[in-house]
């Protein structure tokens, strides 16, 4: 069977010729060594093991994608809000016939029969199973076993090569140098000193737990009736009413838009925790109110294990999202089965059939999910994710491919929000890089080294959300400061992504008026790269019901769903007026900084330094500031 007969069910016709043995190969990607993964010495994979190979084809029109996104997102564009359909986007970026034929022809000439190759509906990947021996010959590489500090294993290589004439047709090949990050808690020994005493389960990108306020069988600090939760006490206990007072927004009334929260199994909410929260802090919400479950790759709201690690994130995200937008329904994108878990790619697969990337699904393990969910859900208009990793954890090609997916969601009118991290200029888990610009990807324990930017927050097509706090002892109406209680707002500058046009003036002003004293040894000071976060919201002293207790919680994990709730309320007003959802937020945010509350005090220490400092205008601590709903509503309602 010739490849031409396979490709796109025969839609492509070409003559496939065998490649000469002398065709020159070039290294396509090299692995960035990571302290989290260690090659196992003396152990090599059996050459007959089959690998699920995925070749990401170079997409068409990526050079035009940014301009198209700006055309529907720039508040000065006459096409603002005229978002594209999923089919329009898939067709626009589909790889060219030349690319499909060239890569497919190489595979067939190399002994990978066309009958073994499949192509997802979107036409962006060529997938096939092959033995280790076959893939090593195809990519001129050698596979090894690697072990993660969590105990997980992975087969990978240090580098791989492709024919020189195909470099422009291939984005990346998996599994090779990429160590896809599963959003699961870090191991016990990776926990950091900033975690509160008495809360030993504070880890990684999860929110941080403070003291328990009230629980069955203990002498409570506050009444379980919630009598202490008033606006006068917002500097001690953050509640939904405190947030409404801080950011000048009302209770929801319409319920005509859509809002999604992403969680990764085994993280799960406890239904009785939602009810406990409602009875104390959101009494207008009936008991039994739960999110709409959109299960991805076997995602389940598991109730088998319960702890702050298992329930803290999901309880926090959903309690505040539901409370702030009610009666608007909230969608829960529960991602990954209980056996394998999941990564950001698995979530994106479920929204875009053309993206459909990589294993582990279908999951061959006992009890694993036996399908792979691709393009099964229409994305909500606003999607908030309170998980993150480091740029240094993955290759630039991998991150750019994923970042382009967020660009496509923006074209479709979706607002994508990510928390910026809880360790200041240090990375997820408080780790810092050993070399300037995180070259080589190796990390240390965080007491020194180079600033470690987060991902996906540095992707220019997401809205990165940092954290603030009420100044200790101040009232809820006083200006906030950068969060320095338990956590520090993640922020800094990318080592991968160039500065987007919408942000260039703000970053230029920052360096002109407030240039940090650090050198290129500490951070990418080229003034040509993406800065983050974009804006912030309170991230300290949240009252959350977790496992039957009322407890204080901290983190940008709280900030992102709050901003998402405010944008959802704005979307409801636009939809009610017959307009589109706001879509990609950043161009309008940077064009209208006065609609945000500028934060000018506090910092985001890390890596043995004081980090950056919040200043007038945009800064790499709190971004442009915190939301002012009424001002934002005026700006967005004035747009088409």
Coordinates of C-alpha atoms in Angstrom, one line a residue:
X1 CA 0.0 0.0 0.0
X2 CA 1.6 3.3 -1.1
X3 CA 1.4 6.3 1.2
X4 CA -0.5 8.3 -1.4
X5 CA -3.3 5.8 -0.9
X6 CA -3.3 6.2 2.8
X7 CA -2.9 9.9 3.2
X8 CA -6.2 11.6 4.1
X9 CA -8.1 8.5 2.9
X10 CA -6.8 9.0 -0.6
X11 CA -7.3 12.7 -0.9
X12 CA -3.6 13.2 -1.5
X13 CA -1.9 11.8 -4.6
X14 CA 1.8 11.6 -5.1
X15 CA 4.6 9.4 -6.3
X16 CA 6.6 8.1 -3.4
X17 CA 10.2 7.2 -4.1
X18 CA 12.6 5.4 -1.8
X19 CA 15.0 7.7 -0.1
X20 CA 18.6 7.2 -0.9
X21 CA 20.6 5.8 1.9
X22 CA 22.9 8.8 1.8
X23 CA 20.1 11.3 2.6
X24 CA 21.7 13.6 5.2
X25 CA 20.1 13.8 8.7
X26 CA 20.3 16.6 11.1
X27 CA 19.6 16.8 14.8
X28 CA 16.0 18.1 15.2
X29 CA 15.8 18.4 19.0
X30 CA 18.1 17.8 22.0
X31 CA 16.9 16.9 25.5
X32 CA 17.4 19.6 28.1
X33 CA 18.7 17.7 31.2
X34 CA 16.3 18.0 34.1
X35 CA 17.1 17.3 37.7
X36 CA 13.7 15.7 37.9
X37 CA 14.6 12.9 35.5
X38 CA 17.6 10.6 35.8
X39 CA 18.7 8.0 33.2
X40 CA 19.0 4.5 34.6
X41 CA 22.5 3.2 34.1
X42 CA 23.0 -0.3 32.9
X43 CA 19.4 -0.8 31.9
X44 CA 18.3 -0.5 28.2
X45 CA 14.9 -0.9 26.7
X46 CA 14.2 -4.2 25.0
X47 CA 14.5 -3.5 21.2
X48 CA 11.2 -5.2 20.6
X49 CA 9.1 -2.9 22.8
X50 CA 6.6 -1.0 20.8
X51 CA 6.5 2.8 21.1
X52 CA 3.4 4.9 20.1
X53 CA 5.1 7.3 17.8
X54 CA 3.5 10.7 17.1
X55 CA 5.0 13.0 14.4
X56 CA 3.7 16.6 14.7
X57 CA 3.5 18.0 11.2
X58 CA 4.3 21.6 10.6
X59 CA 1.1 23.5 10.4
X60 CA 0.1 26.0 7.7
X61 CA -0.3 29.7 8.3
X62 CA 1.3 29.8 11.8
X63 CA 3.1 32.9 10.7
X64 CA -0.3 34.6 10.2
X65 CA -2.0 33.2 13.4
X66 CA -1.0 36.0 15.7
X67 CA -2.3 38.6 13.3
X68 CA -5.6 36.7 12.9
X69 CA -6.0 36.5 16.7
X70 CA -5.3 40.2 17.0
X71 CA -7.8 41.0 14.3
X72 CA -10.6 39.5 16.5
X73 CA -9.1 40.5 19.9
X74 CA -7.7 44.0 19.5
X75 CA -10.1 46.5 20.8
X76 CA -9.2 48.9 18.0
X77 CA -10.0 46.3 15.3
X78 CA -13.2 46.6 13.3
X79 CA -13.4 42.8 13.5
X80 CA -13.3 42.6 17.3
X81 CA -15.4 39.8 18.6
X82 CA -15.9 38.1 15.2
X83 CA -14.5 34.8 16.3
X84 CA -13.8 31.9 14.1
X85 CA -15.5 28.5 14.1
X86 CA -13.6 25.4 15.0
X87 CA -13.7 24.2 11.3
X88 CA -12.4 27.5 10.0
X89 CA -9.5 27.3 12.4
X90 CA -8.7 23.6 11.6
X91 CA -8.8 24.3 7.9
X92 CA -6.6 27.4 8.2
X93 CA -3.8 25.6 10.1
X94 CA -4.0 22.2 8.4
X95 CA -0.6 21.0 7.2
X96 CA -0.1 21.4 3.5
X97 CA -0.4 18.5 1.0
X98 CA 3.4 18.8 0.4
X99 CA 4.1 18.3 4.1
X100 CA 1.8 15.3 4.5
X101 CA 3.2 13.7 1.4
X102 CA 6.9 14.4 2.2
X103 CA 6.8 13.0 5.8
X104 CA 4.6 10.1 4.9
X105 CA 6.8 9.2 2.0
X106 CA 9.9 9.2 4.3
X107 CA 8.1 6.9 6.7
X108 CA 7.1 4.4 4.0
X109 CA 10.5 4.5 2.3
X110 CA 12.0 3.8 5.8
X111 CA 10.0 0.6 6.2
X112 CA 7.0 2.0 8.1
X113 CA 4.2 0.6 6.0
X114 CA 1.3 3.0 5.2
X115 CA -1.1 0.5 6.6
X116 CA 0.4 1.1 10.1
X117 CA 0.0 4.9 9.9
X118 CA -3.0 6.8 11.0
X119 CA -3.9 10.5 10.8
X120 CA -6.4 12.2 13.2
X121 CA -9.2 14.1 11.7
X122 CA -7.4 17.4 11.9
X123 CA -4.5 16.1 9.9
X124 CA -1.8 17.6 12.1
X125 CA -0.2 14.3 13.3
X126 CA 1.0 11.1 11.8
X127 CA 0.7 8.3 14.3
X128 CA 2.1 4.7 14.2
X129 CA 3.4 2.1 16.6
X130 CA 7.0 0.9 16.0
X131 CA 9.5 -1.1 17.9
X132 CA 12.4 0.6 19.7
X133 CA 14.7 -0.8 17.1
X134 CA 12.7 0.7 14.3
X135 CA 12.4 4.1 15.9
X136 CA 16.1 4.2 16.7
X137 CA 16.9 3.5 13.0
X138 CA 14.4 6.0 11.8
X139 CA 15.5 8.8 14.0
X140 CA 19.2 7.8 14.3
X141 CA 19.1 7.8 18.1
X142 CA 19.3 5.5 21.1
X143 CA 16.5 5.1 23.7
X144 CA 17.1 4.9 27.5
X145 CA 15.0 4.4 30.6
X146 CA 14.6 7.5 32.7
X147 CA 13.1 7.7 36.2
X148 CA 11.3 10.8 37.7
X149 CA 11.8 11.8 41.3
X150 CA 8.2 10.8 41.8
X151 CA 9.1 7.2 40.8
X152 CA 7.5 7.4 37.3
X153 CA 9.4 5.8 34.5
X154 CA 9.8 7.1 30.9
X155 CA 11.5 5.9 27.7
X156 CA 13.2 8.7 25.9
X157 CA 16.4 9.7 24.1
X158 CA 18.9 12.5 24.4
X159 CA 18.5 13.7 20.8
X160 CA 17.0 12.6 17.5
X161 CA 17.6 13.4 13.9
X162 CA 15.4 13.7 10.8
X163 CA 16.3 14.1 7.1
X164 CA 17.5 17.6 6.5
X165 CA 15.0 18.3 3.8
X166 CA 12.1 17.4 6.2
X167 CA 13.1 19.8 9.0
X168 CA 10.6 22.4 7.7
X169 CA 7.8 19.8 7.6
X170 CA 8.2 18.4 11.1
X171 CA 7.6 20.3 14.4
X172 CA 8.5 17.4 16.7
X173 CA 8.4 13.7 17.2
X174 CA 7.2 11.9 20.4
X175 CA 8.2 10.1 22.4
X176 CA 11.8 11.4 22.1
X177 CA 13.3 14.2 24.2
X178 CA 10.1 15.4 25.8
X179 CA 9.1 14.6 29.4
X180 CA 5.5 15.5 29.4
X181 CA 4.6 16.8 32.8
X182 CA 1.6 15.1 34.6
X183 CA -0.1 17.5 36.9
X184 CA 0.3 15.4 40.0
X185 CA 1.6 16.3 43.5
X186 CA 5.4 16.4 44.1
X187 CA 7.0 13.8 46.3
X188 CA 7.4 14.3 50.0
X189 CA 11.0 15.3 49.9
X190 CA 10.4 18.1 47.3
X191 CA 8.2 20.1 49.7
X192 CA 9.5 23.6 50.4
X193 CA 10.2 25.7 53.4
X194 CA 7.7 28.4 52.6
X195 CA 4.9 25.9 53.4
X196 CA 3.1 26.7 56.7
X197 CA 4.1 24.8 59.8
X198 CA 1.4 22.4 60.8
X199 CA 0.3 21.8 57.2
X200 CA 2.8 19.2 55.9
X201 CA 0.8 18.5 52.7
X202 CA 1.6 21.8 51.1
X203 CA 3.4 20.9 47.9
X204 CA 4.1 21.9 44.3
X205 CA 1.7 24.1 42.3
X206 CA -1.2 23.2 44.6
X207 CA -2.6 25.9 46.9
X208 CA -1.0 26.1 50.3
X209 CA -3.1 25.3 53.4
X210 CA -3.0 27.5 56.5
X211 CA -4.6 27.0 59.9
X212 CA -7.9 25.2 60.3
X213 CA -10.5 27.6 61.5
X214 CA -13.3 25.2 62.4
X215 CA -13.7 21.4 62.4
X216 CA -15.8 18.8 64.1
X217 CA -14.3 18.0 67.5
X218 CA -12.0 21.0 67.9
X219 CA -12.3 24.3 69.6
X220 CA -13.0 26.6 66.6
X221 CA -11.3 29.9 65.9
X222 CA -14.5 31.0 64.2
X223 CA -18.1 29.9 64.5
X224 CA -19.2 27.3 62.0
X225 CA -22.2 29.7 61.4
X226 CA -19.8 32.1 59.7
X227 CA -20.5 35.0 62.0
X228 CA -16.8 36.1 61.8
X229 CA -16.8 36.3 58.0
X230 CA -17.7 40.0 57.6
X231 CA -16.3 42.8 55.5
X232 CA -14.6 44.2 58.6
X233 CA -12.5 41.0 58.8
X234 CA -11.4 40.7 55.2
X235 CA -7.7 41.3 56.1
X236 CA -7.9 38.0 58.0
X237 CA -10.6 35.9 56.2
X238 CA -11.2 36.3 52.5
X239 CA -14.7 35.4 51.4
X240 CA -16.8 35.8 48.3
X241 CA -18.2 39.1 49.7
X242 CA -14.7 40.4 50.4
X243 CA -13.8 39.8 46.7
X244 CA -16.9 41.6 45.6
X245 CA -16.0 44.5 47.7
X246 CA -12.3 44.5 46.6
X247 CA -13.1 44.4 42.9
X248 CA -16.4 46.2 42.7
X249 CA -18.5 43.4 41.2
X250 CA -22.1 42.2 41.9
X251 CA -23.6 38.8 42.5
X252 CA -24.4 37.0 39.3
X253 CA -27.9 37.2 38.0
X254 CA -28.1 35.9 34.4
X255 CA -26.5 32.4 33.9
X256 CA -26.3 32.8 30.1
X257 CA -22.6 32.4 29.5
X258 CA -20.2 29.5 30.2
X259 CA -17.3 29.1 32.6
X260 CA -14.9 26.1 32.9
X261 CA -12.5 25.0 35.7
X262 CA -9.8 22.4 34.8
X263 CA -8.8 19.8 37.4
X264 CA -6.5 16.8 37.1
X265 CA -7.2 13.5 38.7
X266 CA -6.6 12.5 41.5
X267 CA -7.5 16.1 42.5
X268 CA -11.3 16.0 43.3
X269 CA -13.9 18.1 45.1
X270 CA -16.0 16.7 48.0
X271 CA -19.7 17.4 47.5
X272 CA -20.3 17.8 51.3
X273 CA -17.5 20.4 51.3
X274 CA -19.4 22.5 48.7
X275 CA -22.5 22.3 51.0
X276 CA -20.5 23.4 54.0
X277 CA -19.1 26.3 52.1
X278 CA -22.5 27.4 50.9
X279 CA -24.0 27.3 54.4
X280 CA -21.3 29.5 55.7
X281 CA -20.3 31.9 52.9
X282 CA -22.8 31.6 50.0
X283 CA -26.2 31.0 51.5
X284 CA -28.0 32.0 48.3
X285 CA -26.8 28.7 46.7
X286 CA -28.9 25.6 47.4
X287 CA -27.3 22.6 49.0
X288 CA -26.5 20.0 46.3
X289 CA -25.3 22.5 43.7
X290 CA -22.4 20.9 41.9
X291 CA -20.5 21.6 38.6
X292 CA -21.4 20.0 35.3
X293 CA -18.9 17.2 34.8
X294 CA -17.1 17.0 31.4
X295 CA -14.9 13.9 31.9
X296 CA -11.7 13.8 29.8
X297 CA -9.8 10.5 29.3
X298 CA -11.6 8.8 32.2
X299 CA -11.5 11.8 34.5
X300 CA -13.4 11.0 37.7
X301 CA -14.3 13.0 40.8
X302 CA -12.7 10.3 43.0
X303 CA -13.8 10.0 46.6
X304 CA -11.5 7.1 47.6
X305 CA -8.7 9.2 49.1
X306 CA -9.2 12.4 50.9
X307 CA -6.7 14.9 52.1
X308 CA -5.7 18.5 51.4
X309 CA -3.6 17.2 48.5
X310 CA -6.5 15.3 47.0
X311 CA -9.2 17.9 47.6
X312 CA -7.7 21.3 48.4
X313 CA -7.3 22.6 44.8
X314 CA -10.6 21.4 43.5
X315 CA -12.6 22.5 46.5
X316 CA -11.0 26.0 46.4
X317 CA -11.5 26.4 42.6
X318 CA -15.0 25.3 42.5
X319 CA -16.3 26.8 45.7
X320 CA -15.2 30.3 44.7
X321 CA -16.1 29.9 41.0
X322 CA -19.6 28.7 41.7
X323 CA -20.2 31.3 44.4
X324 CA -19.0 34.2 42.3
X325 CA -21.0 33.4 39.1
X326 CA -24.1 31.7 40.5
X327 CA -26.7 31.1 39.0
X328 CA -24.3 30.6 36.0
X329 CA -23.4 26.9 35.8
X330 CA -19.8 26.0 36.1
X331 CA -18.3 23.2 34.0
X332 CA -15.6 20.9 35.6
X333 CA -13.1 19.5 33.0
X334 CA -11.9 16.6 35.1
X335 CA -8.9 15.3 33.2
X336 CA -7.2 11.9 33.4
X337 CA -8.1 8.5 34.8
X338 CA -7.1 7.4 38.3
X339 CA -4.3 5.2 37.0
X340 CA -2.4 7.5 34.6
X341 CA -3.4 11.0 35.4
X342 CA -3.0 13.6 32.7
X343 CA -1.2 16.7 31.4
X344 CA -2.2 19.9 29.7
X345 CA -2.1 18.2 26.3
X346 CA -4.8 15.7 27.3
X347 CA -7.1 18.6 28.2
X348 CA -6.4 20.4 24.9
X349 CA -7.0 17.2 23.0
X350 CA -10.6 17.1 24.3
X351 CA -11.3 20.6 22.9
X352 CA -9.6 20.3 19.6
X353 CA -9.7 17.1 17.5
X354 CA -7.0 18.5 15.3
X355 CA -4.5 18.7 18.2
X356 CA -4.9 15.1 19.4
X357 CA -1.4 14.5 20.5
X358 CA 0.1 11.8 22.5
X359 CA -0.2 8.8 24.8
X360 CA -1.0 7.7 27.6
X361 CA -4.5 7.3 26.2
X362 CA -5.8 4.8 25.5
X363 CA -4.4 3.6 28.8
X364 CA -3.3 -0.1 28.6
X365 CA -2.9 -0.4 32.4
X366 CA -5.4 -2.4 34.4
X367 CA -8.3 -0.1 35.2
X368 CA -7.1 2.5 32.7
X369 CA -9.3 4.4 30.3
X370 CA -9.5 2.6 27.0
X371 CA -10.3 5.5 24.7
X372 CA -8.6 8.8 23.8
X373 CA -11.0 11.8 23.9
X374 CA -10.4 14.1 21.0
X375 CA -12.5 17.1 20.2
X376 CA -15.5 15.8 22.3
X377 CA -16.3 19.1 24.0
X378 CA -17.1 22.7 22.9
X379 CA -14.9 24.9 25.1
X380 CA -16.5 27.2 27.7
X381 CA -16.1 30.9 27.0
X382 CA -13.8 31.3 30.0
X383 CA -11.5 28.5 31.2
X384 CA -9.3 28.8 34.4
X385 CA -6.5 26.5 35.3
X386 CA -4.7 26.6 38.6
X387 CA -1.8 24.3 37.7
X388 CA 1.5 25.0 36.1
X389 CA 5.0 23.7 35.4
X390 CA 8.3 25.3 34.4
X391 CA 9.5 26.3 30.9
X392 CA 12.7 24.4 31.7
X393 CA 10.8 21.1 32.0
X394 CA 10.0 20.8 28.3
X395 CA 11.6 21.6 25.0
X396 CA 10.9 24.9 23.3
X397 CA 9.3 23.2 20.2
X398 CA 6.9 21.3 22.5
X399 CA 5.9 24.5 24.3
X400 CA 5.5 26.5 21.2
X401 CA 3.2 23.8 19.7
X402 CA 1.1 23.8 22.8
X403 CA 1.1 27.6 23.0
X404 CA -0.3 27.7 19.5
X405 CA -3.3 25.7 20.7
X406 CA -4.1 28.5 23.1
X407 CA -3.8 30.9 20.2
X408 CA -6.4 28.9 18.3
X409 CA -8.7 28.9 21.4
X410 CA -8.4 32.7 21.5
X411 CA -9.4 32.9 17.8
X412 CA -12.5 30.9 18.8
X413 CA -13.4 33.4 21.5
X414 CA -12.2 31.6 24.5
X415 CA -10.4 33.3 27.4
X416 CA -7.7 31.1 28.8
X417 CA -6.4 31.9 32.3
X418 CA -3.5 30.2 34.2
X419 CA -2.2 30.9 37.7
X420 CA 1.4 32.4 37.6
X421 CA 2.9 30.3 40.4
X422 CA 3.4 30.6 44.1
X423 CA 7.2 30.8 44.5
X424 CA 8.0 34.3 43.1
X425 CA 10.8 34.3 40.6
X426 CA 11.5 30.6 41.4
X427 CA 9.7 27.9 39.5
X428 CA 7.0 25.4 40.4
X429 CA 8.0 23.8 43.7
X430 CA 10.5 26.6 44.4
X431 CA 13.2 25.4 42.1
X432 CA 15.7 27.7 40.3
X433 CA 17.9 27.1 37.3
X434 CA 21.6 26.4 37.5
X435 CA 22.5 28.3 34.3
X436 CA 21.6 31.6 32.8
X437 CA 18.3 31.5 30.8
X438 CA 17.8 28.0 32.3
X439 CA 20.1 26.6 29.6
X440 CA 20.3 22.9 29.9
X441 CA 17.1 22.7 32.0
X442 CA 18.9 21.6 35.2
X443 CA 17.3 22.9 38.5
X444 CA 18.4 23.3 42.1
X445 CA 16.6 23.4 45.4
X446 CA 15.8 27.1 45.1
X447 CA 18.2 28.9 47.4
X448 CA 20.2 30.4 44.6
X449 CA 20.5 30.4 40.8
X450 CA 18.7 31.8 37.8
X451 CA 15.0 32.8 37.9
X452 CA 12.8 29.9 36.6
X453 CA 9.8 31.1 34.6
X454 CA 6.5 29.1 34.6
X455 CA 4.7 27.5 31.7
X456 CA 2.0 27.9 30.3
X457 CA 1.8 31.3 31.9
X458 CA 4.6 32.6 29.7
X459 CA 2.7 31.6 26.5
X460 CA 1.7 35.0 25.0
X461 CA -1.8 33.6 24.2
X462 CA -2.9 32.9 27.8
X463 CA -3.7 35.4 30.5
X464 CA -1.4 34.8 33.4
X465 CA -2.8 35.7 36.9
X466 CA -0.6 36.6 39.8
X467 CA -1.5 37.2 43.5
X468 CA -2.1 40.1 45.8
X469 CA -3.1 40.5 49.4
X470 CA -4.9 43.0 51.6
X471 CA -2.2 44.9 53.6
X472 CA -2.2 43.4 57.1
X473 CA -4.5 45.5 59.3
X474 CA -5.9 47.4 56.4
X475 CA -9.5 47.6 55.4
X476 CA -11.0 45.9 52.3
X477 CA -11.3 49.3 50.6
X478 CA -7.6 50.1 50.9
X479 CA -5.1 49.5 48.1
X480 CA -3.7 45.9 48.0
X481 CA -0.1 44.9 47.8
X482 CA 1.7 42.0 46.1
X483 CA 1.1 38.7 48.0
X484 CA 3.9 38.0 50.6
X485 CA 1.9 35.9 53.0
X486 CA 2.8 32.2 52.7
X487 CA 3.2 32.5 48.9
X488 CA 4.8 35.0 46.5
X489 CA 3.3 35.9 43.2
X490 CA 5.0 34.1 40.3
X491 CA 6.4 36.5 37.8
X492 CA 9.3 37.3 35.5
X493 CA 10.4 36.9 31.9
X494 CA 10.3 34.0 29.4
X495 CA 13.3 32.2 28.0
X496 CA 11.2 30.8 25.1
X497 CA 8.6 33.3 23.9
X498 CA 9.3 36.7 22.3
X499 CA 7.4 39.7 23.6
X500 CA 3.9 40.0 22.0
X501 CA 3.0 43.2 20.3
X502 CA 0.2 44.0 22.7
X503 CA 2.7 44.0 25.6
X504 CA 5.7 45.7 24.1
X505 CA 4.9 49.3 25.2
X506 CA 4.2 48.2 28.8
X507 CA 7.4 46.2 29.1
X508 CA 9.4 49.0 27.5
X509 CA 8.0 51.4 30.1
X510 CA 8.9 49.1 32.9
X511 CA 12.5 48.8 31.8
X512 CA 12.8 52.5 31.1
X513 CA 11.5 53.6 34.5
X514 CA 12.1 50.7 36.8
X515 CA 14.9 48.5 35.3
X516 CA 16.0 45.9 37.9
X517 CA 19.6 45.8 39.0
X518 CA 19.9 42.1 38.2
X519 CA 22.1 40.9 35.3
X520 CA 21.5 38.3 32.6
X521 CA 22.8 35.7 35.1
X522 CA 19.6 36.1 37.1
X523 CA 17.0 36.5 34.3
X524 CA 16.4 37.1 30.7
X525 CA 17.0 40.9 30.6
X526 CA 17.1 41.2 26.8
X527 CA 13.9 43.3 26.9
X528 CA 12.7 41.3 23.9
X529 CA 10.7 38.5 25.7
X530 CA 7.3 37.9 27.1
X531 CA 6.8 39.1 30.7
X532 CA 4.3 37.7 33.1
X533 CA 1.8 37.9 34.9
X534 CA -0.7 40.0 33.0
X535 CA -2.9 40.9 36.0
X536 CA -3.6 39.7 39.5
X537 CA -6.2 39.1 42.2
X538 CA -6.1 38.3 45.9
X539 CA -4.3 35.1 46.8
X540 CA -4.2 35.0 50.7
X541 CA -6.4 33.9 53.6
X542 CA -9.2 32.3 51.6
X543 CA -11.8 30.5 53.7
X544 CA -12.3 27.1 52.1
X545 CA -14.2 24.0 53.2
X546 CA -11.8 21.0 52.8
X547 CA -12.6 17.5 54.1
X548 CA -15.2 18.8 56.5
X549 CA -13.1 21.6 57.9
X550 CA -13.1 25.4 57.3
X551 CA -9.4 26.3 56.6
X552 CA -7.4 29.1 55.3
X553 CA -5.8 28.6 51.8
X554 CA -3.2 30.6 49.9
X555 CA -2.1 30.7 46.3
X556 CA -2.4 32.0 42.8
X557 CA -4.6 28.9 42.6
X558 CA -7.3 31.2 44.2
X559 CA -6.5 34.2 42.0
X560 CA -7.1 32.7 38.6
X561 CA -10.6 31.4 39.2
X562 CA -11.6 34.8 40.7
X563 CA -10.4 36.7 37.6
X564 CA -12.2 34.0 35.5
X565 CA -15.4 34.6 37.5
X566 CA -15.2 38.4 36.9
X567 CA -14.7 37.9 33.1
X568 CA -17.7 35.5 33.1
X569 CA -19.9 38.1 34.6
X570 CA -18.8 40.6 31.9
X571 CA -19.5 38.0 29.2
X572 CA -23.0 37.5 30.6
X573 CA -23.7 41.2 30.1
X574 CA -22.3 41.2 26.6
X575 CA -24.3 38.1 25.7
X576 CA -27.4 39.6 27.1
X577 CA -26.8 42.6 24.8
X578 CA -26.4 40.4 21.8
X579 CA -22.6 40.6 21.7
X580 CA -19.9 37.9 21.6
X581 CA -17.8 36.7 24.6
X582 CA -14.7 38.8 25.1
X583 CA -12.3 36.1 24.0
X584 CA -8.6 36.7 24.3
X585 CA -8.3 39.3 27.0
X586 CA -4.7 40.6 26.8
X587 CA -4.9 43.1 24.0
X588 CA -7.8 44.9 25.7
X589 CA -6.2 44.7 29.1
X590 CA -2.9 46.4 27.9
X591 CA -4.8 48.9 25.8
X592 CA -6.8 50.0 28.9
X593 CA -4.6 49.7 32.0
X594 CA -6.7 52.3 33.9
X595 CA -9.5 49.8 34.2
X596 CA -7.3 47.9 36.6
X597 CA -6.2 48.8 40.2
X598 CA -2.4 49.4 39.9
X599 CA -0.4 47.6 42.6
X600 CA 2.8 49.5 43.6
X601 CA 4.1 47.7 46.7
X602 CA 5.4 44.3 47.6
X603 CA 7.7 41.8 45.8
X604 CA 8.1 38.2 44.7
X605 CA 11.3 37.0 46.2
X606 CA 13.0 33.7 45.2
X607 CA 16.2 32.1 44.2
X608 CA 18.0 33.7 47.1
X609 CA 17.0 37.2 45.9
X610 CA 14.3 39.8 46.7
X611 CA 12.9 39.1 43.2
X612 CA 11.1 41.9 41.4
X613 CA 9.2 44.7 43.0
X614 CA 5.7 46.0 42.2
X615 CA 5.8 49.4 40.7
X616 CA 3.7 52.0 38.9
X617 CA 2.4 50.4 35.7
X618 CA 3.0 46.9 34.5
X619 CA 5.5 44.9 36.5
X620 CA 6.6 41.2 36.7
X621 CA 5.0 40.7 40.1
X622 CA 1.3 41.7 39.8
X623 CA 1.1 42.6 36.0
X624 CA -1.2 45.5 35.3
X625 CA -2.9 45.2 38.7
X626 CA -6.2 43.8 39.9
X627 CA -9.7 44.0 38.3
X628 CA -12.1 46.9 38.7
X629 CA -15.3 45.2 37.4
X630 CA -17.3 48.4 36.8
X631 CA -14.5 50.0 34.8
X632 CA -13.8 46.8 32.9
X633 CA -17.5 46.3 32.1
X634 CA -17.7 49.9 30.7
X635 CA -14.7 49.2 28.4
X636 CA -15.9 45.7 27.2
X637 CA -19.5 46.8 26.7
X638 CA -18.4 49.7 24.5
X639 CA -16.7 47.2 22.1
X640 CA -18.6 45.6 19.2

